[in-house]
mmCIF file of C-alpha atoms and ligand atoms in Angstrom:
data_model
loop_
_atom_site.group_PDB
_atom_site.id
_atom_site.type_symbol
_atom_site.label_atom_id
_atom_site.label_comp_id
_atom_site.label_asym_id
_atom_site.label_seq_id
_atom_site.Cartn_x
_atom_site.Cartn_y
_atom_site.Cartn_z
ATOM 1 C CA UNK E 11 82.550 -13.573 54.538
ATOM 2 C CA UNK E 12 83.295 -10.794 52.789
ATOM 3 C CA UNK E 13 84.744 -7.094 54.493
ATOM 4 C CA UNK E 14 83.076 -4.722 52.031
ATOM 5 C CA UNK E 15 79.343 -6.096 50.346
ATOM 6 C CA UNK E 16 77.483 -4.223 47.806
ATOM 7 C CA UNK E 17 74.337 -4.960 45.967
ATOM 8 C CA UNK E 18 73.027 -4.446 42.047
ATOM 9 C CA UNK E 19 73.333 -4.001 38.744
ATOM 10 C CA UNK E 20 75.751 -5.980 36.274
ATOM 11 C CA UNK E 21 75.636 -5.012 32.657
ATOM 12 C CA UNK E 22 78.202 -4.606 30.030
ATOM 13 C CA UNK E 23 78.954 -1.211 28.283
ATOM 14 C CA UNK E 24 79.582 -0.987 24.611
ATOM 15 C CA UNK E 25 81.055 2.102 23.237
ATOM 16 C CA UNK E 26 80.454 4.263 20.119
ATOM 17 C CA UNK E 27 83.814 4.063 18.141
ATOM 18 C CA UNK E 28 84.435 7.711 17.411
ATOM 19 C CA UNK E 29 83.577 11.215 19.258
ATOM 20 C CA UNK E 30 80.338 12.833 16.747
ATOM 21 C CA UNK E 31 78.647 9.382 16.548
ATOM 22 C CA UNK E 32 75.276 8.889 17.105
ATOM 23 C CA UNK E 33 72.311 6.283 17.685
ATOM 24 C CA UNK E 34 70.557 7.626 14.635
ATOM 25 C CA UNK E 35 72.753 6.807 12.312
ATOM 26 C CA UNK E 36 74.835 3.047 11.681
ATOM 27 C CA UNK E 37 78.239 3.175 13.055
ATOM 28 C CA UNK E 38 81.399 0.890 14.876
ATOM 29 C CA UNK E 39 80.812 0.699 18.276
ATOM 30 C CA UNK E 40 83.340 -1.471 20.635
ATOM 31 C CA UNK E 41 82.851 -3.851 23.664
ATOM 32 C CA UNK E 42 81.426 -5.514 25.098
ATOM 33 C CA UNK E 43 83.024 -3.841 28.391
ATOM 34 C CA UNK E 44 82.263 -5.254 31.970
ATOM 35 C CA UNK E 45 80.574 -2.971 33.969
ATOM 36 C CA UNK E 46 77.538 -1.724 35.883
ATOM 37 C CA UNK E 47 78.514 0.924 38.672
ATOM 38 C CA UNK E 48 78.070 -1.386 41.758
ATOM 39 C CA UNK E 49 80.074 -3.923 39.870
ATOM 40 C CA UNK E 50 83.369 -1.390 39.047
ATOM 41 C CA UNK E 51 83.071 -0.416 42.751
ATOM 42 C CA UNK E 52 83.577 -3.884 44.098
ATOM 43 C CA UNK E 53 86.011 -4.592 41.468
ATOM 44 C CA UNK E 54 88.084 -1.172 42.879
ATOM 45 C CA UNK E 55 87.615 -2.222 46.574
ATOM 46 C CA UNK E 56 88.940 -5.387 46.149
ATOM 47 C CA UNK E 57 91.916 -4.481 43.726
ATOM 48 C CA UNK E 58 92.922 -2.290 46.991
ATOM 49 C CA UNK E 59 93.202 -4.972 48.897
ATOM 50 C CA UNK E 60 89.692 -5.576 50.644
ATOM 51 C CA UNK E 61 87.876 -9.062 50.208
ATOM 52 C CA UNK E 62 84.674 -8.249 48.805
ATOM 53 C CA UNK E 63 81.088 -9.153 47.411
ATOM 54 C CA UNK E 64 78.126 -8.321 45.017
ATOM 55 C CA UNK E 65 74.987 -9.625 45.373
ATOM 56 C CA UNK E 66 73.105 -9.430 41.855
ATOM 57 C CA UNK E 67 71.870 -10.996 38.909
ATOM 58 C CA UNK E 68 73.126 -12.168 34.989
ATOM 59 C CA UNK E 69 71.827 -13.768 31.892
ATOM 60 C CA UNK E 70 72.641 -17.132 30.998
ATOM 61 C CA UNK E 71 74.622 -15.855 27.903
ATOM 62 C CA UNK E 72 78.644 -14.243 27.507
ATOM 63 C CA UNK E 73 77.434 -10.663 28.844
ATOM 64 C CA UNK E 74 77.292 -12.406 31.929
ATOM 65 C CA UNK E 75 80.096 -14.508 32.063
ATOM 66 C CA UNK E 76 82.228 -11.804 30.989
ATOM 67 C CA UNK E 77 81.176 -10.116 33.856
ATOM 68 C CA UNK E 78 81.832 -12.964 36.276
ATOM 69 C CA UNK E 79 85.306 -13.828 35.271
ATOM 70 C CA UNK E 80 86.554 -10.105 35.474
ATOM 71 C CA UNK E 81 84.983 -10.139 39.090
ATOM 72 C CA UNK E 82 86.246 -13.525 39.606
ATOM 73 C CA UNK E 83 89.680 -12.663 38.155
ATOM 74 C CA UNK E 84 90.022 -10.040 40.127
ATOM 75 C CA UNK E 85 89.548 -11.544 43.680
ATOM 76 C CA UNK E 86 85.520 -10.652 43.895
ATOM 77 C CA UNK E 87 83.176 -12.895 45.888
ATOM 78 C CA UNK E 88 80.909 -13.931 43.031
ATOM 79 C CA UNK E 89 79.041 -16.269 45.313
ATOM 80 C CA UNK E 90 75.736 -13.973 45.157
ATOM 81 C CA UNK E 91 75.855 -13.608 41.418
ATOM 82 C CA UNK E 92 72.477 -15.243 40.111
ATOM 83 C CA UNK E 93 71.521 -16.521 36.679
ATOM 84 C CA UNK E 94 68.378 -15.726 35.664
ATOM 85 C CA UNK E 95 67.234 -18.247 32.666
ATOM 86 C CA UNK E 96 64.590 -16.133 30.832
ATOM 87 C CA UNK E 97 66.930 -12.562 30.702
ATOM 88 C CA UNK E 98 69.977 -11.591 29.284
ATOM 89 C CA UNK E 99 72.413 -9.369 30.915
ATOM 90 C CA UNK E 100 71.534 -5.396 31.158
ATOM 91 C CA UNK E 101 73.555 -3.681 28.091
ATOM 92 C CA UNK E 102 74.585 -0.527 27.894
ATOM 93 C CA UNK E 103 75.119 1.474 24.379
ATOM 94 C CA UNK E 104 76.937 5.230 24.453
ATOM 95 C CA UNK E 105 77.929 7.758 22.255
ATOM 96 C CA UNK E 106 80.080 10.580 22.535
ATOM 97 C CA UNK E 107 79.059 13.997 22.297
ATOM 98 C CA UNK E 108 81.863 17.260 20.891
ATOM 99 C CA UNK E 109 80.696 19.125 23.430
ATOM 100 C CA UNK E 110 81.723 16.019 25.887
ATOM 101 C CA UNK E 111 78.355 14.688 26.768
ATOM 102 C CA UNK E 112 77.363 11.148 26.303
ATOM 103 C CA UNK E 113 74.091 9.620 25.362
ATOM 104 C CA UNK E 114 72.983 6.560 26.726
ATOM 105 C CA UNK E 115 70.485 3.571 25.731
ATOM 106 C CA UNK E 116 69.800 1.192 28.924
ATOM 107 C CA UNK E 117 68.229 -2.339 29.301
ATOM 108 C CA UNK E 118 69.423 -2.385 32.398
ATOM 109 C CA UNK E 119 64.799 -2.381 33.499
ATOM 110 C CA UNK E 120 64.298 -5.462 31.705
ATOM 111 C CA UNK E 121 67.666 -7.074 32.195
ATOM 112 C CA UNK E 122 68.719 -9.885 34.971
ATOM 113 C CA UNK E 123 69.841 -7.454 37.430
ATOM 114 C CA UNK E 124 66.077 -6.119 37.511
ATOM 115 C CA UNK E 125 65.320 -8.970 38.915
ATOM 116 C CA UNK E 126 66.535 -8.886 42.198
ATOM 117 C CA UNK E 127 63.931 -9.171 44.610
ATOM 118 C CA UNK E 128 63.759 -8.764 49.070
ATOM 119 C CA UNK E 129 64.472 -12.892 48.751
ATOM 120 C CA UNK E 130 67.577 -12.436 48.107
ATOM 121 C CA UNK E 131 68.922 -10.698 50.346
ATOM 122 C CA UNK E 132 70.648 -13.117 53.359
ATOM 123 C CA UNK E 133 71.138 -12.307 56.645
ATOM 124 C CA UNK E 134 74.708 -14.546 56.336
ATOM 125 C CA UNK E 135 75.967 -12.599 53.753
ATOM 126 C CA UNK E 136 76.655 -9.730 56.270
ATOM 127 C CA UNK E 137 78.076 -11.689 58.497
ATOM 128 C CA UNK E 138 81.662 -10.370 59.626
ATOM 129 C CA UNK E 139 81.183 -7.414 56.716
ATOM 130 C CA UNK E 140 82.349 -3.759 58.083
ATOM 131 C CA UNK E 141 80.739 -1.586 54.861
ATOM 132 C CA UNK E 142 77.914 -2.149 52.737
ATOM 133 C CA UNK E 143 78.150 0.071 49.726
ATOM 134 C CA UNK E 144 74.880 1.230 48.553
ATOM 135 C CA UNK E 145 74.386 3.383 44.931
ATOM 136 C CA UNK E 146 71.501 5.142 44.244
ATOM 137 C CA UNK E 147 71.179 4.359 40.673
ATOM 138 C CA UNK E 148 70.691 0.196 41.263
ATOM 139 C CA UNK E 149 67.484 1.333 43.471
ATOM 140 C CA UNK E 150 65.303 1.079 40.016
ATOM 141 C CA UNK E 151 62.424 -0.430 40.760
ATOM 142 C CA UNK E 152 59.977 -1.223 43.698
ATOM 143 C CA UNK E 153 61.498 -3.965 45.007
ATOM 144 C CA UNK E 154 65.542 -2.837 44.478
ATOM 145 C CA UNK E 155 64.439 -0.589 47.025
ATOM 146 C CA UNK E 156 62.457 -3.374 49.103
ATOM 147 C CA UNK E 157 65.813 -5.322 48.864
ATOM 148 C CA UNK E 158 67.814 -2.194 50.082
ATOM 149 C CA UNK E 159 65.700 -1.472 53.181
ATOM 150 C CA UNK E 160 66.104 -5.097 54.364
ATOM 151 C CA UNK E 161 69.476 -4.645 53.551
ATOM 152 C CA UNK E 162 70.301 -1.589 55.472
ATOM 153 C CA UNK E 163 68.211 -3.525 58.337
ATOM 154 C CA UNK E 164 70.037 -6.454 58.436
ATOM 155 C CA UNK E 165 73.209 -4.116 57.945
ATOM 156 C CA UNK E 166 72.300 -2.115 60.864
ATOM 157 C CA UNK E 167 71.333 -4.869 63.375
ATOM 158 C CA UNK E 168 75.013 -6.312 62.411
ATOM 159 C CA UNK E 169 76.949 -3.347 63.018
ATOM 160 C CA UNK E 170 77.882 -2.978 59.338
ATOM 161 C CA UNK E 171 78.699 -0.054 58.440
ATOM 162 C CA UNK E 172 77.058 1.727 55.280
ATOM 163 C CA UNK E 173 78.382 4.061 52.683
ATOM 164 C CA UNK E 174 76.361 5.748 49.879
ATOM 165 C CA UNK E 175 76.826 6.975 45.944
ATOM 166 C CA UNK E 176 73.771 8.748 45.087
ATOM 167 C CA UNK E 177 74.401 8.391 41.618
ATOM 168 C CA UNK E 178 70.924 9.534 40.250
ATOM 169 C CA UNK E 179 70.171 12.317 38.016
ATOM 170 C CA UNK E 180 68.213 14.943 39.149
ATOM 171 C CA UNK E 181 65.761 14.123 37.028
ATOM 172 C CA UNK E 182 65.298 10.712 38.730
ATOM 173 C CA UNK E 183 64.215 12.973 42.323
ATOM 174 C CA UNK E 184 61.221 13.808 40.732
ATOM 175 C CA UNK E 185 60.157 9.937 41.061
ATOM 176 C CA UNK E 186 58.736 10.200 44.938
ATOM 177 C CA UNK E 187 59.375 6.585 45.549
ATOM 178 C CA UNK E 188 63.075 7.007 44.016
ATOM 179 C CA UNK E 189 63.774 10.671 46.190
ATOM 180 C CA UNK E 190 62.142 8.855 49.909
ATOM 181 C CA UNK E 191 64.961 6.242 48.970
ATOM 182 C CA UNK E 192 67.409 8.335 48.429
ATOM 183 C CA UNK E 193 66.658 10.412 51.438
ATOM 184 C CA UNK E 194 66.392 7.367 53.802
ATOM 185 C CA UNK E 195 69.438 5.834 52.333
ATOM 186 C CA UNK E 196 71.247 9.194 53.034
ATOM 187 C CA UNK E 197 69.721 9.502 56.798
ATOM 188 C CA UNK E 198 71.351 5.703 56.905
ATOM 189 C CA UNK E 199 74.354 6.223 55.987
ATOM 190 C CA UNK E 200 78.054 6.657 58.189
ATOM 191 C CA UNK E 201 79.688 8.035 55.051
ATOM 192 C CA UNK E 202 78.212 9.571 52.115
ATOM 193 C CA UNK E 203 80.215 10.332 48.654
ATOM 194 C CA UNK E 204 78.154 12.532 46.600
ATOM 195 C CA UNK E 205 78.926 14.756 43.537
ATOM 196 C CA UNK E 206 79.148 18.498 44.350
ATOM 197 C CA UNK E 207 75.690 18.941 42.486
ATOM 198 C CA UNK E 208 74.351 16.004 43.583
ATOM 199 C CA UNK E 209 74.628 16.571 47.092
ATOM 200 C CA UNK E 210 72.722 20.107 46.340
ATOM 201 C CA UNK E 211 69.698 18.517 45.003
ATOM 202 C CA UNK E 212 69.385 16.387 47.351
ATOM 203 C CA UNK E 213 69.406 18.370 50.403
ATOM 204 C CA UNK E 214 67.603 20.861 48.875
ATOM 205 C CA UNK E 215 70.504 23.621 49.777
ATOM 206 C CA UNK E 216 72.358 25.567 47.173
ATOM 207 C CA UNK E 217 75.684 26.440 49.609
ATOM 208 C CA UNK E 218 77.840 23.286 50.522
ATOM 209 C CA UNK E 219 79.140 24.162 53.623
ATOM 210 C CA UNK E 220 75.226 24.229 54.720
ATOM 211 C CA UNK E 221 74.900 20.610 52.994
ATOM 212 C CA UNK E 222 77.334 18.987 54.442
ATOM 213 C CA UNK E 223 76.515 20.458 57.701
ATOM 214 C CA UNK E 224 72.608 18.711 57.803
ATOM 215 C CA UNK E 225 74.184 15.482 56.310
ATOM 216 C CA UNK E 226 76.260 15.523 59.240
ATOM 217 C CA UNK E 227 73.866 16.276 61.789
ATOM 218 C CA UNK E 228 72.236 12.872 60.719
ATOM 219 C CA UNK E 229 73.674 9.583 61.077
ATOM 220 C CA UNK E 230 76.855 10.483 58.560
ATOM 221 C CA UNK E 231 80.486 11.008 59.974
ATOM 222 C CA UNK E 232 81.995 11.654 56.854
ATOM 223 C CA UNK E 233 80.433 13.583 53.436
ATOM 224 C CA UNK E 234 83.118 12.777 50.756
ATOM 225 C CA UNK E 235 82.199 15.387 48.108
ATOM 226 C CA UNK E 236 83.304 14.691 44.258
ATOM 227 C CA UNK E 237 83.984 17.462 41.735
ATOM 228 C CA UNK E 238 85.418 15.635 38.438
ATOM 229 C CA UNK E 239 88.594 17.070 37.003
ATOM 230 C CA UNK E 240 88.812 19.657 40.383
ATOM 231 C CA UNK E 241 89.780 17.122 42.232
ATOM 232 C CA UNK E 242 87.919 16.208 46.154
ATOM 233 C CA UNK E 243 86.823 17.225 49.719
ATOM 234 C CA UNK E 244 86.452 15.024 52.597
ATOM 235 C CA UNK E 245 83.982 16.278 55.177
ATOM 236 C CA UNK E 246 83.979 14.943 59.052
ATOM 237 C CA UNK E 247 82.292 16.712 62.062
ATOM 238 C CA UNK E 248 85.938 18.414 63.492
ATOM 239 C CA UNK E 249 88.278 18.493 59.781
ATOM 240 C CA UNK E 250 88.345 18.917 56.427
ATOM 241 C CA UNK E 251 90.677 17.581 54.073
ATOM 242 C CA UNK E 252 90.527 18.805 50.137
ATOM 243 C CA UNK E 253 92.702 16.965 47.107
ATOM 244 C CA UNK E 254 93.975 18.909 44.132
ATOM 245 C CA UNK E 255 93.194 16.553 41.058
ATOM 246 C CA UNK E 256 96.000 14.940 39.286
ATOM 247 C CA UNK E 257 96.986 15.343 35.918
ATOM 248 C CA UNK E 258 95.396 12.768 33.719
ATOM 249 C CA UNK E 259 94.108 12.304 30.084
ATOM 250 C CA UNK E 260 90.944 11.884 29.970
ATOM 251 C CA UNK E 261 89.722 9.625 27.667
ATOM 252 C CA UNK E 262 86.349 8.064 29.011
ATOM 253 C CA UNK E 263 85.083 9.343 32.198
ATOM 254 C CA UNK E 264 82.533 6.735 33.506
ATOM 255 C CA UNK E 265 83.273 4.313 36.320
ATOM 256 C CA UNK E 266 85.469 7.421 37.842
ATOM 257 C CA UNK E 267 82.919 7.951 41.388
ATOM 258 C CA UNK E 268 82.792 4.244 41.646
ATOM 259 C CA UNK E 269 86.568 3.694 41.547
ATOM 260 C CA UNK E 270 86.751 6.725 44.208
ATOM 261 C CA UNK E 271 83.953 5.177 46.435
ATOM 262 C CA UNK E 272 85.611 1.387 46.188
ATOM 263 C CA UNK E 273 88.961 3.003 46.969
ATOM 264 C CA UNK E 274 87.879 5.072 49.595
ATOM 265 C CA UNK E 275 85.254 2.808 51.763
ATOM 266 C CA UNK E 276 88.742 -0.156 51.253
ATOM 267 C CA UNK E 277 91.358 2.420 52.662
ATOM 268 C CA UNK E 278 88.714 3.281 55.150
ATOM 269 C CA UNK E 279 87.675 -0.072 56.226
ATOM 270 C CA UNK E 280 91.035 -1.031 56.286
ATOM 271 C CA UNK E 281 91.728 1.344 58.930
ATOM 272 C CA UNK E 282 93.368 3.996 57.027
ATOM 273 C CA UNK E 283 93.121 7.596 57.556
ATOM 274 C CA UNK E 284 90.393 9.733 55.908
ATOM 275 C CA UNK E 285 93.744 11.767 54.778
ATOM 276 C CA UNK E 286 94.992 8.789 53.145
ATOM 277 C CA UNK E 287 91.805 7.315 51.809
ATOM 278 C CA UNK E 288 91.239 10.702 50.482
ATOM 279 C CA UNK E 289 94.606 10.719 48.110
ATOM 280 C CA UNK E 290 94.631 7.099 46.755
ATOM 281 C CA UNK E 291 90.439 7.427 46.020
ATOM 282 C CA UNK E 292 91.153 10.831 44.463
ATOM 283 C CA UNK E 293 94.312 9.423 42.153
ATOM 284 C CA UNK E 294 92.179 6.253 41.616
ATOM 285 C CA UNK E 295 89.595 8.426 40.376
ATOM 286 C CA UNK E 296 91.738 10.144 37.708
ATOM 287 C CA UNK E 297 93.493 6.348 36.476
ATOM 288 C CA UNK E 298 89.893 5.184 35.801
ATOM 289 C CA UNK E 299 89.260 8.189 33.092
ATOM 290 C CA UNK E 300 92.787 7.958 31.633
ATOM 291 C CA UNK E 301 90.973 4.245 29.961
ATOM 292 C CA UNK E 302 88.978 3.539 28.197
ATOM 293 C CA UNK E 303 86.132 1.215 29.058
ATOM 294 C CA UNK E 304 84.391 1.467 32.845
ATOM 295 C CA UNK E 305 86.106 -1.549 34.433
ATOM 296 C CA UNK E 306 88.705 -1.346 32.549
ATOM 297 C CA UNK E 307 90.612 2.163 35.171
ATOM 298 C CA UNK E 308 90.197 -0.057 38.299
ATOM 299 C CA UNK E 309 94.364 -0.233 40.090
ATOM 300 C CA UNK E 310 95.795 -2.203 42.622
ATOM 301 C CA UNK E 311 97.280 0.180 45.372
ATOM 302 C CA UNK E 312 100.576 -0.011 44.210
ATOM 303 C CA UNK E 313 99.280 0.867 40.342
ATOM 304 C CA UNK E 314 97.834 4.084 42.054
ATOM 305 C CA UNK E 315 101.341 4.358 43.840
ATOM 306 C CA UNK E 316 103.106 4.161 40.823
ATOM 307 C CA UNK E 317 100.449 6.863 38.845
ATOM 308 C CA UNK E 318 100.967 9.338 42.242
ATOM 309 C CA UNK E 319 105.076 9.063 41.524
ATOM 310 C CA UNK E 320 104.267 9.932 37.849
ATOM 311 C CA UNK E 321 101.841 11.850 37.680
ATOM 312 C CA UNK E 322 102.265 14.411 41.193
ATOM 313 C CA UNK E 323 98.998 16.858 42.501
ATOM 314 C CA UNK E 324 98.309 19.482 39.977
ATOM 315 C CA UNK E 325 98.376 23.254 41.787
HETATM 316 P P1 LIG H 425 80.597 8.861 37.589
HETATM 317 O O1 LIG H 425 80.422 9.356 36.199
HETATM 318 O O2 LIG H 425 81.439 7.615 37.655
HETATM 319 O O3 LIG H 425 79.312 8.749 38.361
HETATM 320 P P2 LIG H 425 81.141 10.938 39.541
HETATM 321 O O4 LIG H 425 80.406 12.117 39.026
HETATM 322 O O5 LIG H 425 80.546 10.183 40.663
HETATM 323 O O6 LIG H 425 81.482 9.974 38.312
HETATM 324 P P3 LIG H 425 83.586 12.398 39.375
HETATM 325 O O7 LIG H 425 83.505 13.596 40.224
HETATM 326 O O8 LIG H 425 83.449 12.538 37.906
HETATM 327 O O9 LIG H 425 82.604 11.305 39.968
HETATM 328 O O10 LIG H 425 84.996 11.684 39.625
HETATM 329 C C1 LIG H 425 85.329 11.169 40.903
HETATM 330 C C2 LIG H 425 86.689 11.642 41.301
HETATM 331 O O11 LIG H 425 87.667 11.147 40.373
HETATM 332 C C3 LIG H 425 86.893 13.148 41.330
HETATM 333 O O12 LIG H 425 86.437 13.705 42.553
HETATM 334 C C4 LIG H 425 88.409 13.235 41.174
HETATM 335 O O13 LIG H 425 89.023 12.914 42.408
HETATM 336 C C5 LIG H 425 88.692 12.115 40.170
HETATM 337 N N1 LIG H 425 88.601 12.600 38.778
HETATM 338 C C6 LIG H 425 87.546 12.468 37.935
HETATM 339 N N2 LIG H 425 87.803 13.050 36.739
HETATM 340 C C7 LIG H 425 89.057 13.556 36.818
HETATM 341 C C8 LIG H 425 89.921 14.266 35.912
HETATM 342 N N3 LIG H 425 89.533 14.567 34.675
HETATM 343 N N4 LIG H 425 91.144 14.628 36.360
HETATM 344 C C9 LIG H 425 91.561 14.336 37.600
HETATM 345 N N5 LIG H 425 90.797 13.663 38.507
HETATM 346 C C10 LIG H 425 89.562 13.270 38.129
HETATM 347 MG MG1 LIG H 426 78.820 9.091 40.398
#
């Protein structure tokens, strides 16, 4: 049993050596890095101190087993973690832009992880959960999303709880199959943590005040909205609570919204104020992009208390 469960993708990142690089031309890249953003969530909810599990699929080769001992070493469930003979594990490349964009080259479509199917999602491994964390990016295929709905089922008929990333491009609500997810999921959900632009698209409405306001009148008691170095605003029906960002050095931003989410959905499932939840998920956030690597900025509670003490709200 396991409080918080999520489902999807494990992959390793590797990492282009030096800010200018590029996939066209030969270069020193570094890794491989654990990672896969269901995987650094799960990581980050159990570092703060909730048991927790992800269902999903590896290679039979060290991409995988990387992945599994990090989990492992850090307190995951890795009960659910398959190993699929004939793939290897999803890899992810990335360069660096100047202008502080990254480029990305995926095999995450014909990796392990793609081949999760409805089968394998149990009925027992909900059993006793309070959240299951879903993220919009690991619904990549037919049946991802299959194995989601009978997830959010089972979920449902269990009194689990459910909180939901989006994490999609825009781009990616063009696919109808990928945008009817999204929108379910979202009409599912009791807390949502978007990105400010994010939760624009996908509501269709421009001003965030009216967003928030027809994700709450859905299932939703709480929109968690995240806007990068400005810091956080926690939306429920009756308060609001905003975060400044703290002061960090930002020197590789991915994994940041899953280390938020896994901090968040732990403080909250452990009972925690949204206040509270709010502050450690919003310092968590900035310790993930202060290093380097996108597992490598998950923190134990008292590594986030320690950064808060150093570190202080920026005004
Ligand atoms: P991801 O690339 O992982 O999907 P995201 O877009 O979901 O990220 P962000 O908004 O980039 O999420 O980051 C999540 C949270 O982390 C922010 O709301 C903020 O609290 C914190 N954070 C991120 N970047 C910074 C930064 N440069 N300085 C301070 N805090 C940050
Ligand atoms: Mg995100």
């Amino acid at each position: 049993m396991a409080e918080i469960i999520t489902v999807g993708e494990i992959l390793v990142e590797v990492m282009a050596k030096h800010v200018g690089q590029t996939f066209e031309q030969s270069g020193e890249f570094v890794g491989p890095f654990p990672s896969g953003a269901p995987a650094i969530f799960i990581d980050q909810a159990t570092k703060a101190g909730s048991s927790g599990a992800i269902l999903s699929k590896v290679g039979n080769d060290g991409f995988g087993r990387l992945n599994v001992e990090r989990l492992k070493r850090d307190g995951v469930d890795v009960q659910y973690i398959g190993t699929v003979a004939d793939k290897t594990t999803g890899i992810a490349f990335v360069t660096y832009k100047t202008d502080g964009d990254r480029d990305f080259i995926f095999t995450l479509k014909d990796s392990a992880a793609a081949s999760i199917t409805r089968d394998d999602i149990a009925e027992a491994m909900f059993t006793g959960s309070r959240y299951f964390h879903i993220m919009g990016c690991s619904a990549f295929n037919e049946e991802m999303i299959a194995a989601f709905k009978k997830a959010i089922a089972i979920a449902k008929a269990k009194q689990v709880k459910i909180s939901f990333d989006p994490n999609v491009r825009k781009e990616l609500m063009e696919n109808a199959a990928m945008k009817e997810f999204i929108l379910y999921a979202l009409s599912s959900c009791d807390i949502f943590l978007p990105g400010e632009e994010e939760l624009k698209y996908i509501t269709g409405l421009a001003d965030e005040q009216e967003a928030v306001a027809a994700v709450l009148a859905q299932n939703a008691s709480c929109v968690v909205v995240k806007r990068g170095h400005r810091g956080c605003t926690a939306y429920e029906r009756d308060a609001v609570f905003s975060a400044k960002p703290y002061r960090t050095d930002e020197v590789d931003p991915t994994g940041a919204g899953d280390c938020f989410a896994g901090t968040f959905i732990s403080l909250i499932s452990q009972g925690r104020s949204t206040e509270e939840a709010l502050k450690y998920a919003n310092a968590s956030g900035a310790y993930a992009v202060s290093r380097k690597g996108p597992m490598e900025g998950t923190a134990t509670l008292d590594q986030l208390d320690a950064f808060i003490k150093e570190r202080g709200a920026q005004v």
